[in-house]
């Protein structure tokens, strides 16, 4: 059975890396991107999550990010986030690579966290590139830097490179992993989805958790179908009822 096999691989592993996507925050009430009520159903990525969209209309882009900040500020980490924070505490070498900008992994107690697409709680100056944290909800829009220039969300937009050091840490942790967990992602956005292929090429056991089959299901060692908030505690807590 996939669950038993995956649990055995995890118990024998000394190095584990995890890639998460919007699906792990779905049970916290945060809309995913491609799901039925997904963000991309209401807005086209190129109209909200690109440097061009921001250059064209910073107010509209900021209204969208401020709306997402207010949603996330009312959310709590769920059992899936908490189970991964627990796994980190019991695994010698552990890295949590997330595509999510919501900060829920941090609030769940994860430490070795690589936010490869940035954080919605960070702001960055478009002129002096100063970066700072701001949890204010709602924000006075559009926010400005103390140098007077317009600020932008501290996230990675389509067409923008991922932070170099963070990305190479993510690649190193993936290549060194015995087990690579892929949780709640459609594995459609690159280069993040490329980590799954790197894990397989490096000999890791790749275990996918998703409510449905995805673009990578045919390539992984086993897929556990169901909500991450239910499956992760079962997978990671041996005493849990299967
Ligand atoms: C770049 C931050 C170049 C902003 C995001 C190779 C091939 C094809 C295209 C490309 C390629 N390389 C690059 C590209 C272009 C592009 C890309 O990948 N396009 C895709 C759409 C084809 N990539 C880029 O532009 C990247 N940059 O390449 O720069 C460069 C290089 C050097 C110098 C200059 C430039 C940047 C990509 C990052 C963009 N930023 N987010 C923000 O959030 O506002 S991406 C954003 O969308 C998320 O971060 C995430 O990555 C992605 C959404 O995917 P998921 O998280 O997986 O969410 P989704 O809704 O799709 O799926 C949810 C899943 O969960 C589903 O499978 C569902 O079944 C499941 N689920 C639902 N509920 C549950 C569940 N699972 C478990 N439990 C549940 N309860
Ligand atoms: Zn500035």
mmCIF file with all atom_site columns, C-alpha atoms and ligand atoms in Angstrom, residues 20-24 26-27 32-35 38-40 48-49 64-65 68 99-101 117-118 120 155-162 183-192 209-214 226-229, ligand 1:
data_model
loop_
_atom_site.group_PDB
_atom_site.id
_atom_site.type_symbol
_atom_site.label_atom_id
_atom_site.label_alt_id
_atom_site.label_comp_id
_atom_site.label_asym_id
_atom_site.label_entity_id
_atom_site.label_seq_id
_atom_site.pdbx_PDB_ins_code
_atom_site.Cartn_x
_atom_site.Cartn_y
_atom_site.Cartn_z
_atom_site.occupancy
_atom_site.B_iso_or_equiv
_atom_site.pdbx_formal_charge
_atom_site.auth_seq_id
_atom_site.auth_comp_id
_atom_site.auth_asym_id
_atom_site.auth_atom_id
_atom_site.pdbx_PDB_model_num
ATOM   1   C CA  . UNK A 1 20  ? 4.552  22.690 -1.355  1.00 0.00 ? 20  UNK A CA  1
ATOM   2   C CA  . UNK A 1 21  ? 2.024  24.623 -3.416  1.00 0.00 ? 21  UNK A CA  1
ATOM   3   C CA  . UNK A 1 22  ? -1.295 26.368 -2.898  1.00 0.00 ? 22  UNK A CA  1
ATOM   4   C CA  . UNK A 1 23  ? -3.071 23.087 -2.145  1.00 0.00 ? 23  UNK A CA  1
ATOM   5   C CA  . UNK A 1 24  ? -1.557 22.876 1.367   1.00 0.00 ? 24  UNK A CA  1
ATOM   6   C CA  . UNK A 1 26  ? -6.595 25.348 0.741   1.00 0.00 ? 26  UNK A CA  1
ATOM   7   C CA  . UNK A 1 27  ? -7.922 23.873 4.016   1.00 0.00 ? 27  UNK A CA  1
ATOM   8   C CA  . UNK A 1 32  ? -5.600 28.030 -4.910  1.00 0.00 ? 32  UNK A CA  1
ATOM   9   C CA  . UNK A 1 33  ? -4.661 29.337 -8.370  1.00 0.00 ? 33  UNK A CA  1
ATOM   10  C CA  . UNK A 1 34  ? -6.041 26.733 -10.733 1.00 0.00 ? 34  UNK A CA  1
ATOM   11  C CA  . UNK A 1 35  ? -8.820 25.246 -8.527  1.00 0.00 ? 35  UNK A CA  1
ATOM   12  C CA  . UNK A 1 38  ? -9.022 29.572 -8.081  1.00 0.00 ? 38  UNK A CA  1
ATOM   13  C CA  . UNK A 1 39  ? -7.346 32.989 -8.375  1.00 0.00 ? 39  UNK A CA  1
ATOM   14  C CA  . UNK A 1 40  ? -6.640 32.436 -12.064 1.00 0.00 ? 40  UNK A CA  1
ATOM   15  C CA  . UNK A 1 48  ? -1.821 40.680 -11.896 1.00 0.00 ? 48  UNK A CA  1
ATOM   16  C CA  . UNK A 1 49  ? 1.449  38.777 -11.359 1.00 0.00 ? 49  UNK A CA  1
ATOM   17  C CA  . UNK A 1 64  ? -5.325 42.326 -5.587  1.00 0.00 ? 64  UNK A CA  1
ATOM   18  C CA  . UNK A 1 65  ? -2.370 41.749 -3.260  1.00 0.00 ? 65  UNK A CA  1
ATOM   19  C CA  . UNK A 1 68  ? -5.050 38.380 -0.673  1.00 0.00 ? 68  UNK A CA  1
ATOM   20  C CA  . UNK A 1 99  ? 5.854  28.261 -3.802  1.00 0.00 ? 99  UNK A CA  1
ATOM   21  C CA  . UNK A 1 100 ? 3.378  29.868 -1.402  1.00 0.00 ? 100 UNK A CA  1
ATOM   22  C CA  . UNK A 1 101 ? 3.748  33.534 -0.452  1.00 0.00 ? 101 UNK A CA  1
ATOM   23  C CA  . UNK A 1 117 ? 8.447  32.824 -4.858  1.00 0.00 ? 117 UNK A CA  1
ATOM   24  C CA  . UNK A 1 118 ? 8.888  35.403 -2.082  1.00 0.00 ? 118 UNK A CA  1
ATOM   25  C CA  . UNK A 1 120 ? 3.228  38.658 0.368   1.00 0.00 ? 120 UNK A CA  1
ATOM   26  C CA  . UNK A 1 155 ? 7.043  38.277 -4.490  1.00 0.00 ? 155 UNK A CA  1
ATOM   27  C CA  . UNK A 1 156 ? 8.539  36.745 -7.670  1.00 0.00 ? 156 UNK A CA  1
ATOM   28  C CA  . UNK A 1 157 ? 6.401  37.595 -10.676 1.00 0.00 ? 157 UNK A CA  1
ATOM   29  C CA  . UNK A 1 158 ? 6.173  35.620 -13.942 1.00 0.00 ? 158 UNK A CA  1
ATOM   30  C CA  . UNK A 1 159 ? 9.193  36.430 -16.100 1.00 0.00 ? 159 UNK A CA  1
ATOM   31  C CA  . UNK A 1 160 ? 11.293 37.302 -13.048 1.00 0.00 ? 160 UNK A CA  1
ATOM   32  C CA  . UNK A 1 161 ? 14.195 35.215 -11.788 1.00 0.00 ? 161 UNK A CA  1
ATOM   33  C CA  . UNK A 1 162 ? 13.921 33.467 -8.433  1.00 0.00 ? 162 UNK A CA  1
ATOM   34  C CA  . UNK A 1 183 ? 2.360  18.487 -1.533  1.00 0.00 ? 183 UNK A CA  1
ATOM   35  C CA  . UNK A 1 184 ? -0.586 20.368 -3.041  1.00 0.00 ? 184 UNK A CA  1
ATOM   36  C CA  . UNK A 1 185 ? 0.947  21.589 -6.283  1.00 0.00 ? 185 UNK A CA  1
ATOM   37  C CA  . UNK A 1 186 ? -0.173 21.232 -9.918  1.00 0.00 ? 186 UNK A CA  1
ATOM   38  C CA  . UNK A 1 187 ? 3.561  21.215 -10.772 1.00 0.00 ? 187 UNK A CA  1
ATOM   39  C CA  . UNK A 1 188 ? 2.840  23.595 -13.672 1.00 0.00 ? 188 UNK A CA  1
ATOM   40  C CA  . UNK A 1 189 ? 5.150  26.495 -12.790 1.00 0.00 ? 189 UNK A CA  1
ATOM   41  C CA  . UNK A 1 190 ? 8.895  26.423 -13.505 1.00 0.00 ? 190 UNK A CA  1
ATOM   42  C CA  . UNK A 1 191 ? 11.621 26.312 -12.401 1.00 0.00 ? 191 UNK A CA  1
ATOM   43  C CA  . UNK A 1 192 ? 9.978  25.120 -9.104  1.00 0.00 ? 192 UNK A CA  1
ATOM   44  C CA  . UNK A 1 209 ? 0.100  14.265 -1.997  1.00 0.00 ? 209 UNK A CA  1
ATOM   45  C CA  . UNK A 1 210 ? -2.799 15.835 -3.844  1.00 0.00 ? 210 UNK A CA  1
ATOM   46  C CA  . UNK A 1 211 ? -6.587 15.725 -3.982  1.00 0.00 ? 211 UNK A CA  1
ATOM   47  C CA  . UNK A 1 212 ? -6.256 14.687 -7.634  1.00 0.00 ? 212 UNK A CA  1
ATOM   48  C CA  . UNK A 1 213 ? -3.747 13.296 -10.146 1.00 0.00 ? 213 UNK A CA  1
ATOM   49  C CA  . UNK A 1 214 ? -1.393 15.919 -11.593 1.00 0.00 ? 214 UNK A CA  1
ATOM   50  C CA  . UNK A 1 226 ? -6.692 13.240 -0.452  1.00 0.00 ? 226 UNK A CA  1
ATOM   51  C CA  . UNK A 1 227 ? -6.581 16.560 1.435   1.00 0.00 ? 227 UNK A CA  1
ATOM   52  C CA  . UNK A 1 228 ? -3.065 17.357 2.742   1.00 0.00 ? 228 UNK A CA  1
ATOM   53  C CA  . UNK A 1 229 ? -4.483 18.366 6.127   1.00 0.00 ? 229 UNK A CA  1
HETATM 54  C C1  . LIG B 2 .   ? 11.210 32.704 -14.816 1.00 0.00 ? 1   LIG B C1  1
HETATM 55  C C2  . LIG B 2 .   ? 4.281  34.457 -6.721  1.00 0.00 ? 1   LIG B C2  1
HETATM 56  C C3  . LIG B 2 .   ? 12.952 33.479 -16.152 1.00 0.00 ? 1   LIG B C3  1
HETATM 57  C C4  . LIG B 2 .   ? 3.358  35.569 -7.045  1.00 0.00 ? 1   LIG B C4  1
HETATM 58  C C5  . LIG B 2 .   ? 4.270  32.832 -8.578  1.00 0.00 ? 1   LIG B C5  1
HETATM 59  C C6  . LIG B 2 .   ? 9.610  26.237 -18.608 1.00 0.00 ? 1   LIG B C6  1
HETATM 60  C C7  . LIG B 2 .   ? 8.529  25.727 -19.265 1.00 0.00 ? 1   LIG B C7  1
HETATM 61  C C8  . LIG B 2 .   ? 7.355  26.534 -19.401 1.00 0.00 ? 1   LIG B C8  1
HETATM 62  C C9  . LIG B 2 .   ? 7.279  27.842 -18.880 1.00 0.00 ? 1   LIG B C9  1
HETATM 63  C C10 . LIG B 2 .   ? 8.357  28.341 -18.227 1.00 0.00 ? 1   LIG B C10 1
HETATM 64  C C11 . LIG B 2 .   ? 9.520  27.553 -18.106 1.00 0.00 ? 1   LIG B C11 1
HETATM 65  N N1  . LIG B 2 .   ? 10.408 28.300 -17.421 1.00 0.00 ? 1   LIG B N1  1
HETATM 66  C C12 . LIG B 2 .   ? 9.860  29.515 -17.112 1.00 0.00 ? 1   LIG B C12 1
HETATM 67  C C13 . LIG B 2 .   ? 8.605  29.557 -17.613 1.00 0.00 ? 1   LIG B C13 1
HETATM 68  C C14 . LIG B 2 .   ? 7.691  30.687 -17.461 1.00 0.00 ? 1   LIG B C14 1
HETATM 69  C C15 . LIG B 2 .   ? 6.951  30.697 -16.101 1.00 0.00 ? 1   LIG B C15 1
HETATM 70  C C16 . LIG B 2 .   ? 6.094  29.472 -15.972 1.00 0.00 ? 1   LIG B C16 1
HETATM 71  O O1  . LIG B 2 .   ? 6.445  28.500 -15.329 1.00 0.00 ? 1   LIG B O1  1
HETATM 72  N N2  . LIG B 2 .   ? 4.923  29.560 -16.602 1.00 0.00 ? 1   LIG B N2  1
HETATM 73  C C17 . LIG B 2 .   ? 3.936  28.451 -16.463 1.00 0.00 ? 1   LIG B C17 1
HETATM 74  C C18 . LIG B 2 .   ? 2.580  29.054 -16.146 1.00 0.00 ? 1   LIG B C18 1
HETATM 75  C C19 . LIG B 2 .   ? 3.906  27.633 -17.708 1.00 0.00 ? 1   LIG B C19 1
HETATM 76  N N3  . LIG B 2 .   ? 7.908  30.774 -14.991 1.00 0.00 ? 1   LIG B N3  1
HETATM 77  C C20 . LIG B 2 .   ? 8.324  32.009 -14.614 1.00 0.00 ? 1   LIG B C20 1
HETATM 78  O O2  . LIG B 2 .   ? 7.981  33.051 -15.158 1.00 0.00 ? 1   LIG B O2  1
HETATM 79  C C21 . LIG B 2 .   ? 9.318  32.057 -13.463 1.00 0.00 ? 1   LIG B C21 1
HETATM 80  N N4  . LIG B 2 .   ? 10.390 32.961 -13.780 1.00 0.00 ? 1   LIG B N4  1
HETATM 81  O O3  . LIG B 2 .   ? 11.153 31.705 -15.474 1.00 0.00 ? 1   LIG B O3  1
HETATM 82  O O4  . LIG B 2 .   ? 12.104 33.704 -15.027 1.00 0.00 ? 1   LIG B O4  1
HETATM 83  C C22 . LIG B 2 .   ? 14.085 34.324 -15.899 1.00 0.00 ? 1   LIG B C22 1
HETATM 84  C C23 . LIG B 2 .   ? 15.266 33.671 -15.621 1.00 0.00 ? 1   LIG B C23 1
HETATM 85  C C24 . LIG B 2 .   ? 16.417 34.461 -15.457 1.00 0.00 ? 1   LIG B C24 1
HETATM 86  C C25 . LIG B 2 .   ? 16.311 35.863 -15.554 1.00 0.00 ? 1   LIG B C25 1
HETATM 87  C C26 . LIG B 2 .   ? 15.066 36.477 -15.787 1.00 0.00 ? 1   LIG B C26 1
HETATM 88  C C27 . LIG B 2 .   ? 13.923 35.696 -15.939 1.00 0.00 ? 1   LIG B C27 1
HETATM 89  C C28 . LIG B 2 .   ? 8.664  32.653 -12.176 1.00 0.00 ? 1   LIG B C28 1
HETATM 90  C C29 . LIG B 2 .   ? 7.561  31.791 -11.715 1.00 0.00 ? 1   LIG B C29 1
HETATM 91  C C30 . LIG B 2 .   ? 7.008  32.326 -10.355 1.00 0.00 ? 1   LIG B C30 1
HETATM 92  C C31 . LIG B 2 .   ? 5.756  33.174 -10.552 1.00 0.00 ? 1   LIG B C31 1
HETATM 93  N N5  . LIG B 2 .   ? 5.189  33.542 -9.253  1.00 0.00 ? 1   LIG B N5  1
HETATM 94  N N6  . LIG B 2 .   ? 3.788  33.203 -7.353  1.00 0.00 ? 1   LIG B N6  1
HETATM 95  C C32 . LIG B 2 .   ? 1.973  35.429 -6.433  1.00 0.00 ? 1   LIG B C32 1
HETATM 96  O O5  . LIG B 2 .   ? 1.711  34.412 -5.731  1.00 0.00 ? 1   LIG B O5  1
HETATM 97  O O6  . LIG B 2 .   ? 1.209  36.369 -6.644  1.00 0.00 ? 1   LIG B O6  1
HETATM 98  S S1  . LIG B 2 .   ? 3.697  31.363 -9.305  1.00 0.00 ? 1   LIG B S1  1
HETATM 99  C C33 . LIG B 2 .   ? 2.257  30.925 -8.387  1.00 0.00 ? 1   LIG B C33 1
HETATM 100 O O7  . LIG B 2 .   ? 1.544  30.059 -9.240  1.00 0.00 ? 1   LIG B O7  1
HETATM 101 C C34 . LIG B 2 .   ? 2.511  30.123 -7.126  1.00 0.00 ? 1   LIG B C34 1
HETATM 102 O O8  . LIG B 2 .   ? 3.632  30.576 -6.410  1.00 0.00 ? 1   LIG B O8  1
HETATM 103 C C35 . LIG B 2 .   ? 2.709  28.708 -7.674  1.00 0.00 ? 1   LIG B C35 1
HETATM 104 O O9  . LIG B 2 .   ? 4.034  28.526 -8.094  1.00 0.00 ? 1   LIG B O9  1
HETATM 105 C C36 . LIG B 2 .   ? 1.834  28.720 -8.894  1.00 0.00 ? 1   LIG B C36 1
HETATM 106 C C37 . LIG B 2 .   ? 0.534  28.048 -8.593  1.00 0.00 ? 1   LIG B C37 1
HETATM 107 O O10 . LIG B 2 .   ? 0.782  26.677 -8.596  1.00 0.00 ? 1   LIG B O10 1
HETATM 108 P P1  . LIG B 2 .   ? 0.316  25.798 -7.313  1.00 0.00 ? 1   LIG B P1  1
HETATM 109 O O11 . LIG B 2 .   ? 0.849  26.401 -6.072  1.00 0.00 ? 1   LIG B O11 1
HETATM 110 O O12 . LIG B 2 .   ? 0.647  24.408 -7.643  1.00 0.00 ? 1   LIG B O12 1
HETATM 111 O O13 . LIG B 2 .   ? -1.276 26.044 -7.271  1.00 0.00 ? 1   LIG B O13 1
HETATM 112 P P2  . LIG B 2 .   ? -2.388 25.440 -8.274  1.00 0.00 ? 1   LIG B P2  1
HETATM 113 O O14 . LIG B 2 .   ? -3.664 26.142 -7.946  1.00 0.00 ? 1   LIG B O14 1
HETATM 114 O O15 . LIG B 2 .   ? -1.887 25.444 -9.665  1.00 0.00 ? 1   LIG B O15 1
HETATM 115 O O16 . LIG B 2 .   ? -2.505 23.898 -7.835  1.00 0.00 ? 1   LIG B O16 1
HETATM 116 C C38 . LIG B 2 .   ? -2.991 23.575 -6.546  1.00 0.00 ? 1   LIG B C38 1
HETATM 117 C C39 . LIG B 2 .   ? -2.892 22.063 -6.451  1.00 0.00 ? 1   LIG B C39 1
HETATM 118 O O17 . LIG B 2 .   ? -3.293 21.671 -5.137  1.00 0.00 ? 1   LIG B O17 1
HETATM 119 C C40 . LIG B 2 .   ? -3.800 21.323 -7.442  1.00 0.00 ? 1   LIG B C40 1
HETATM 120 O O18 . LIG B 2 .   ? -3.076 20.246 -8.012  1.00 0.00 ? 1   LIG B O18 1
HETATM 121 C C41 . LIG B 2 .   ? -4.958 20.806 -6.561  1.00 0.00 ? 1   LIG B C41 1
HETATM 122 O O19 . LIG B 2 .   ? -5.447 19.562 -7.021  1.00 0.00 ? 1   LIG B O19 1
HETATM 123 C C42 . LIG B 2 .   ? -4.246 20.629 -5.223  1.00 0.00 ? 1   LIG B C42 1
HETATM 124 N N7  . LIG B 2 .   ? -5.100 20.748 -4.021  1.00 0.00 ? 1   LIG B N7  1
HETATM 125 C C43 . LIG B 2 .   ? -6.169 21.558 -3.842  1.00 0.00 ? 1   LIG B C43 1
HETATM 126 N N8  . LIG B 2 .   ? -6.642 21.418 -2.549  1.00 0.00 ? 1   LIG B N8  1
HETATM 127 C C44 . LIG B 2 .   ? -5.816 20.518 -1.927  1.00 0.00 ? 1   LIG B C44 1
HETATM 128 C C45 . LIG B 2 .   ? -4.825 20.093 -2.863  1.00 0.00 ? 1   LIG B C45 1
HETATM 129 N N9  . LIG B 2 .   ? -3.846 19.210 -2.558  1.00 0.00 ? 1   LIG B N9  1
HETATM 130 C C46 . LIG B 2 .   ? -3.847 18.708 -1.281  1.00 0.00 ? 1   LIG B C46 1
HETATM 131 N N10 . LIG B 2 .   ? -4.765 19.078 -0.313  1.00 0.00 ? 1   LIG B N10 1
HETATM 132 C C47 . LIG B 2 .   ? -5.759 19.967 -0.611  1.00 0.00 ? 1   LIG B C47 1
HETATM 133 N N11 . LIG B 2 .   ? -6.636 20.297 0.339   1.00 0.00 ? 1   LIG B N11 1
#
